[in-house]
Amino acid sequence: MITLLALVPIVGALLVTLLPRSSRSQQLMARHVALGVSLVALVVALVIAARFDVGGGGYQMVQEHSWIEPLGAYYSVGLNGIGLTLVLLTVVLTPVVLLAAYRDELPGNRSANSYVAWMLVLEGLAILVFTATDAFLFYVAFEATLVPIYFLIGSYGGQGRQKAATTFLLYNLLGGLLMLAAIVGLYVVSSDAGEASYRLADLANLPFAEDTEKLLFLGFMAAFAVKAPLWPFHTWLPEAAASATPATSVLMVSVIDKVGTFGMIRWGLELFPGAADWASPTIMALAVVSIVYGALAAIGSTDIRRLVAYTSVSHFGFIILGIFAFTQTSTTGSVLYMFNHGLSTAALFLVTGIMISRRGSAEISAFGGVQKIAPVMSGILLIAGLSSLSLPGLAPFVSEFLVLAGTFTVNVPLAVIATLGIVLAAVYVLVLYQRTVTGPLTEQSKVVTDLTTREVAALAPLVVVIIGLGLFPQPLLDLVNPAVAVVLGGLP
């Protein structure tokens, strides 16, 4: 079933690229087909979730086949509660993004067929990354995600897209090369132990020397810190988000960047528990810097897209802080945060993207009084903003509360500083909302029209899930807790 789930969007992408594309109606048909494929993937994922044993903390639905025998590489996939949570995030967001991007104006009359096909490819690769239980397979899928993101930014973005795509690629390739060196190191260590293997179950039992474990951990962490993005490795993100389409930004920040924090748990904590414990104080300190720095940079931003990107730097700081606090409460909160941040950031990127498209400018100063002519749009912006600042009753509140509560039990000073992020979040959300939609309606803002039925249909599921999980988060907690307990049980 897991392989089928990953194949549905990839085969769908191939089908979309083969469709005729000479007229707008034909390209609209390609968008219909892509949306249909993403809905099929959603149904398959829901069937998998229904069959998943929620109380089991280990990997389920495991599939293993020998892949590159001389290297000991396997096609090995499986799901635990953490992986399933992120797979569900991926399959929920992809149809939302495809629907929201129906009317995206593409530069140079580029074909919509390739645009939506790259999105489907990205969905399939993300599913593979979140389910891989072989380090070599994970690395291949991890690096492969760079290709669709590069083309989605470089070919379909706005001003400065080529530079932003190149910067994104260089940063992530450099991190990936360091992870490749660690993958080679795993081959050497496992070969010396008797048989080359990249399977998680085999690697977890290897007798790493202390220095070797630290070096291999740092190799993986370099790639994950760039992807996450953790300060000071975040500088590619604001530029990429400002140049990409809102749909690309959602897939990049809400889904693919989660590979970084997901990798920290699956490969950092599960594979190198001793080294993770050794590096924990430093990484927690960097996470707190990310929280404060990202929030302050968001407050100082004059560009809406950069503001939203910097809020994500701050939120990823919370996620990483919770992971390396090593408590059941904080780590569960971090996994929940990955899911909830994906929802709230998707809503923010999409609704502000529609505003920017209407107005023709991303500058905050270009707006004012939009609430008077676009009340539905303003209402969804308010909900997305309140979600971003983790207002009680909305989904991110529970996750942020758990992260801070868990961190307070192990490191009070860092938890206190991290709490400042909540105050700063209120400031940047207020700045965004007050300066764009409240006050007198400016002459330039009169061109902004309210959301269409299609746009409401795209954003409504996000609003419903954000409120639903804010009031009743227990299903996700039940799914995540057993897997987190297993991971933390392996730590020293």
PDB file of N, CA, C and O in Angstrom, residues 296-337:
ATOM      1  N   LEU A 296      11.796  38.415  15.064  1.00  0.00           N
ATOM      2  CA  LEU A 296      12.225  39.816  14.904  1.00  0.00           C
ATOM      3  C   LEU A 296      12.354  40.178  13.416  1.00  0.00           C
ATOM      4  O   LEU A 296      11.972  41.276  12.998  1.00  0.00           O
ATOM      5  N   ALA A 297      12.887  39.241  12.626  1.00  0.00           N
ATOM      6  CA  ALA A 297      13.021  39.502  11.178  1.00  0.00           C
ATOM      7  C   ALA A 297      11.644  39.634  10.527  1.00  0.00           C
ATOM      8  O   ALA A 297      11.460  40.445   9.607  1.00  0.00           O
ATOM      9  N   ALA A 298      10.678  38.842  10.994  1.00  0.00           N
ATOM     10  CA  ALA A 298       9.313  38.954  10.457  1.00  0.00           C
ATOM     11  C   ALA A 298       8.724  40.321  10.777  1.00  0.00           C
ATOM     12  O   ALA A 298       8.084  40.957   9.928  1.00  0.00           O
ATOM     13  N   ILE A 299       8.943  40.788  12.013  1.00  0.00           N
ATOM     14  CA  ILE A 299       8.419  42.106  12.409  1.00  0.00           C
ATOM     15  C   ILE A 299       9.024  43.206  11.536  1.00  0.00           C
ATOM     16  O   ILE A 299       8.349  44.165  11.158  1.00  0.00           O
ATOM     17  N   GLY A 300      10.300  43.049  11.183  1.00  0.00           N
ATOM     18  CA  GLY A 300      10.975  44.078  10.392  1.00  0.00           C
ATOM     19  C   GLY A 300      10.766  43.958   8.898  1.00  0.00           C
ATOM     20  O   GLY A 300      11.248  44.806   8.130  1.00  0.00           O
ATOM     21  N   SER A 301      10.055  42.947   8.434  1.00  0.00           N
ATOM     22  CA  SER A 301       9.881  42.740   6.994  1.00  0.00           C
ATOM     23  C   SER A 301       8.848  43.703   6.422  1.00  0.00           C
ATOM     24  O   SER A 301       7.810  43.957   7.037  1.00  0.00           O
ATOM     25  N   THR A 302       9.133  44.199   5.242  1.00  0.00           N
ATOM     26  CA  THR A 302       8.156  45.040   4.534  1.00  0.00           C
ATOM     27  C   THR A 302       7.470  44.271   3.412  1.00  0.00           C
ATOM     28  O   THR A 302       6.510  44.757   2.823  1.00  0.00           O
ATOM     29  N   ASP A 303       7.982  43.085   3.100  1.00  0.00           N
ATOM     30  CA  ASP A 303       7.429  42.227   2.053  1.00  0.00           C
ATOM     31  C   ASP A 303       6.618  41.111   2.728  1.00  0.00           C
ATOM     32  O   ASP A 303       7.132  40.414   3.618  1.00  0.00           O
ATOM     33  N   ILE A 304       5.375  40.933   2.305  1.00  0.00           N
ATOM     34  CA  ILE A 304       4.497  39.955   2.962  1.00  0.00           C
ATOM     35  C   ILE A 304       5.061  38.546   2.878  1.00  0.00           C
ATOM     36  O   ILE A 304       5.047  37.785   3.851  1.00  0.00           O
ATOM     37  N   ARG A 305       5.572  38.181   1.699  1.00  0.00           N
ATOM     38  CA  ARG A 305       6.057  36.805   1.546  1.00  0.00           C
ATOM     39  C   ARG A 305       7.280  36.548   2.418  1.00  0.00           C
ATOM     40  O   ARG A 305       7.433  35.471   3.001  1.00  0.00           O
ATOM     41  N   ARG A 306       8.175  37.537   2.521  1.00  0.00           N
ATOM     42  CA  ARG A 306       9.334  37.372   3.393  1.00  0.00           C
ATOM     43  C   ARG A 306       8.895  37.299   4.857  1.00  0.00           C
ATOM     44  O   ARG A 306       9.478  36.554   5.658  1.00  0.00           O
ATOM     45  N   LEU A 307       7.877  38.078   5.202  1.00  0.00           N
ATOM     46  CA  LEU A 307       7.367  38.030   6.582  1.00  0.00           C
ATOM     47  C   LEU A 307       6.903  36.621   6.922  1.00  0.00           C
ATOM     48  O   LEU A 307       7.270  36.068   7.972  1.00  0.00           O
ATOM     49  N   VAL A 308       6.120  36.028   6.031  1.00  0.00           N
ATOM     50  CA  VAL A 308       5.621  34.673   6.297  1.00  0.00           C
ATOM     51  C   VAL A 308       6.778  33.674   6.360  1.00  0.00           C
ATOM     52  O   VAL A 308       6.800  32.762   7.198  1.00  0.00           O
ATOM     53  N   ALA A 309       7.775  33.868   5.485  1.00  0.00           N
ATOM     54  CA  ALA A 309       8.932  32.957   5.490  1.00  0.00           C
ATOM     55  C   ALA A 309       9.683  33.048   6.816  1.00  0.00           C
ATOM     56  O   ALA A 309      10.086  32.027   7.391  1.00  0.00           O
ATOM     57  N   TYR A 310       9.871  34.268   7.319  1.00  0.00           N
ATOM     58  CA  TYR A 310      10.601  34.415   8.588  1.00  0.00           C
ATOM     59  C   TYR A 310       9.801  33.846   9.766  1.00  0.00           C
ATOM     60  O   TYR A 310      10.377  33.366  10.736  1.00  0.00           O
ATOM     61  N   THR A 311       8.458  33.914   9.694  1.00  0.00           N
ATOM     62  CA  THR A 311       7.682  33.293  10.771  1.00  0.00           C
ATOM     63  C   THR A 311       7.972  31.790  10.821  1.00  0.00           C
ATOM     64  O   THR A 311       7.989  31.187  11.892  1.00  0.00           O
ATOM     65  N   SER A 312       8.211  31.224   9.646  1.00  0.00           N
ATOM     66  CA  SER A 312       8.508  29.785   9.612  1.00  0.00           C
ATOM     67  C   SER A 312       9.862  29.489  10.236  1.00  0.00           C
ATOM     68  O   SER A 312      10.045  28.439  10.878  1.00  0.00           O
ATOM     69  N   VAL A 313      10.842  30.376  10.045  1.00  0.00           N
ATOM     70  CA  VAL A 313      12.137  30.184  10.708  1.00  0.00           C
ATOM     71  C   VAL A 313      11.919  30.115  12.221  1.00  0.00           C
ATOM     72  O   VAL A 313      12.489  29.270  12.919  1.00  0.00           O
ATOM     73  N   SER A 314      11.078  31.009  12.731  1.00  0.00           N
ATOM     74  CA  SER A 314      10.786  31.019  14.166  1.00  0.00           C
ATOM     75  C   SER A 314      10.061  29.739  14.595  1.00  0.00           C
ATOM     76  O   SER A 314      10.414  29.117  15.601  1.00  0.00           O
ATOM     77  N   HIS A 315       9.075  29.322  13.800  1.00  0.00           N
ATOM     78  CA  HIS A 315       8.311  28.124  14.168  1.00  0.00           C
ATOM     79  C   HIS A 315       9.165  26.864  14.107  1.00  0.00           C
ATOM     80  O   HIS A 315       9.024  25.961  14.948  1.00  0.00           O
ATOM     81  N   PHE A 316      10.040  26.781  13.112  1.00  0.00           N
ATOM     82  CA  PHE A 316      10.927  25.613  13.044  1.00  0.00           C
ATOM     83  C   PHE A 316      11.848  25.577  14.266  1.00  0.00           C
ATOM     84  O   PHE A 316      12.257  24.504  14.710  1.00  0.00           O
ATOM     85  N   GLY A 317      12.179  26.747  14.805  1.00  0.00           N
ATOM     86  CA  GLY A 317      12.968  26.781  16.033  1.00  0.00           C
ATOM     87  C   GLY A 317      12.244  26.076  17.171  1.00  0.00           C
ATOM     88  O   GLY A 317      12.845  25.309  17.926  1.00  0.00           O
ATOM     89  N   PHE A 318      10.932  26.319  17.288  1.00  0.00           N
ATOM     90  CA  PHE A 318      10.147  25.620  18.316  1.00  0.00           C
ATOM     91  C   PHE A 318      10.190  24.104  18.085  1.00  0.00           C
ATOM     92  O   PHE A 318      10.333  23.323  19.039  1.00  0.00           O
ATOM     93  N   ILE A 319      10.026  23.699  16.830  1.00  0.00           N
ATOM     94  CA  ILE A 319      10.002  22.255  16.539  1.00  0.00           C
ATOM     95  C   ILE A 319      11.320  21.598  16.947  1.00  0.00           C
ATOM     96  O   ILE A 319      11.348  20.546  17.606  1.00  0.00           O
ATOM     97  N   ILE A 320      12.427  22.235  16.561  1.00  0.00           N
ATOM     98  CA  ILE A 320      13.748  21.650  16.852  1.00  0.00           C
ATOM     99  C   ILE A 320      14.035  21.683  18.353  1.00  0.00           C
ATOM    100  O   ILE A 320      14.611  20.749  18.917  1.00  0.00           O
ATOM    101  N   LEU A 321      13.610  22.744  19.020  1.00  0.00           N
ATOM    102  CA  LEU A 321      13.793  22.832  20.478  1.00  0.00           C
ATOM    103  C   LEU A 321      13.096  21.656  21.168  1.00  0.00           C
ATOM    104  O   LEU A 321      13.668  21.007  22.051  1.00  0.00           O
ATOM    105  N   GLY A 322      11.882  21.370  20.746  1.00  0.00           N
ATOM    106  CA  GLY A 322      11.133  20.275  21.355  1.00  0.00           C
ATOM    107  C   GLY A 322      11.754  18.921  21.087  1.00  0.00           C
ATOM    108  O   GLY A 322      11.772  18.044  21.962  1.00  0.00           O
ATOM    109  N   ILE A 323      12.292  18.737  19.880  1.00  0.00           N
ATOM    110  CA  ILE A 323      12.916  17.446  19.540  1.00  0.00           C
ATOM    111  C   ILE A 323      14.116  17.174  20.442  1.00  0.00           C
ATOM    112  O   ILE A 323      14.269  16.084  20.999  1.00  0.00           O
ATOM    113  N   PHE A 324      14.972  18.201  20.616  1.00  0.00           N
ATOM    114  CA  PHE A 324      16.230  17.969  21.338  1.00  0.00           C
ATOM    115  C   PHE A 324      16.111  18.222  22.841  1.00  0.00           C
ATOM    116  O   PHE A 324      17.109  18.150  23.551  1.00  0.00           O
ATOM    117  N   ALA A 325      14.892  18.533  23.304  1.00  0.00           N
ATOM    118  CA  ALA A 325      14.677  18.554  24.756  1.00  0.00           C
ATOM    119  C   ALA A 325      14.534  17.122  25.283  1.00  0.00           C
ATOM    120  O   ALA A 325      14.686  16.878  26.484  1.00  0.00           O
ATOM    121  N   PHE A 326      14.221  16.186  24.370  1.00  0.00           N
ATOM    122  CA  PHE A 326      14.211  14.749  24.700  1.00  0.00           C
ATOM    123  C   PHE A 326      13.203  14.369  25.763  1.00  0.00           C
ATOM    124  O   PHE A 326      13.446  13.460  26.563  1.00  0.00           O
ATOM    125  N   THR A 327      12.099  15.054  25.871  1.00  0.00           N
ATOM    126  CA  THR A 327      11.035  14.592  26.778  1.00  0.00           C
ATOM    127  C   THR A 327       9.863  14.116  25.923  1.00  0.00           C
ATOM    128  O   THR A 327       9.685  14.571  24.782  1.00  0.00           O
ATOM    129  N   GLN A 328       9.071  13.221  26.499  1.00  0.00           N
ATOM    130  CA  GLN A 328       7.906  12.708  25.770  1.00  0.00           C
ATOM    131  C   GLN A 328       6.991  13.863  25.374  1.00  0.00           C
ATOM    132  O   GLN A 328       6.480  13.925  24.256  1.00  0.00           O
ATOM    133  N   THR A 329       6.798  14.795  26.310  1.00  0.00           N
ATOM    134  CA  THR A 329       5.895  15.915  26.056  1.00  0.00           C
ATOM    135  C   THR A 329       6.410  16.799  24.937  1.00  0.00           C
ATOM    136  O   THR A 329       5.674  17.159  24.002  1.00  0.00           O
ATOM    137  N   SER A 330       7.680  17.182  25.009  1.00  0.00           N
ATOM    138  CA  SER A 330       8.221  18.131  24.024  1.00  0.00           C
ATOM    139  C   SER A 330       8.336  17.510  22.637  1.00  0.00           C
ATOM    140  O   SER A 330       8.033  18.160  21.628  1.00  0.00           O
ATOM    141  N   THR A 331       8.773  16.257  22.568  1.00  0.00           N
ATOM    142  CA  THR A 331       8.950  15.632  21.256  1.00  0.00           C
ATOM    143  C   THR A 331       7.598  15.362  20.596  1.00  0.00           C
ATOM    144  O   THR A 331       7.438  15.547  19.382  1.00  0.00           O
ATOM    145  N   THR A 332       6.619  14.923  21.394  1.00  0.00           N
ATOM    146  CA  THR A 332       5.267  14.779  20.843  1.00  0.00           C
ATOM    147  C   THR A 332       4.757  16.128  20.339  1.00  0.00           C
ATOM    148  O   THR A 332       4.164  16.226  19.259  1.00  0.00           O
ATOM    149  N   GLY A 333       5.008  17.180  21.127  1.00  0.00           N
ATOM    150  CA  GLY A 333       4.615  18.520  20.700  1.00  0.00           C
ATOM    151  C   GLY A 333       5.280  18.923  19.394  1.00  0.00           C
ATOM    152  O   GLY A 333       4.656  19.556  18.529  1.00  0.00           O
ATOM    153  N   SER A 334       6.531  18.540  19.220  1.00  0.00           N
ATOM    154  CA  SER A 334       7.252  18.894  17.989  1.00  0.00           C
ATOM    155  C   SER A 334       6.638  18.212  16.762  1.00  0.00           C
ATOM    156  O   SER A 334       6.505  18.827  15.701  1.00  0.00           O
ATOM    157  N   VAL A 335       6.306  16.933  16.907  1.00  0.00           N
ATOM    158  CA  VAL A 335       5.702  16.230  15.772  1.00  0.00           C
ATOM    159  C   VAL A 335       4.340  16.851  15.436  1.00  0.00           C
ATOM    160  O   VAL A 335       3.993  17.067  14.273  1.00  0.00           O
ATOM    161  N   LEU A 336       3.586  17.159  16.482  1.00  0.00           N
ATOM    162  CA  LEU A 336       2.297  17.833  16.266  1.00  0.00           C
ATOM    163  C   LEU A 336       2.506  19.190  15.605  1.00  0.00           C
ATOM    164  O   LEU A 336       1.728  19.616  14.738  1.00  0.00           O
ATOM    165  N   TYR A 337       3.583  19.867  16.031  1.00  0.00           N
ATOM    166  CA  TYR A 337       3.904  21.197  15.486  1.00  0.00           C
ATOM    167  C   TYR A 337       4.196  21.109  13.988  1.00  0.00           C
ATOM    168  O   TYR A 337       3.829  21.988  13.211  1.00  0.00           O
TER     169      TYR A 337
END
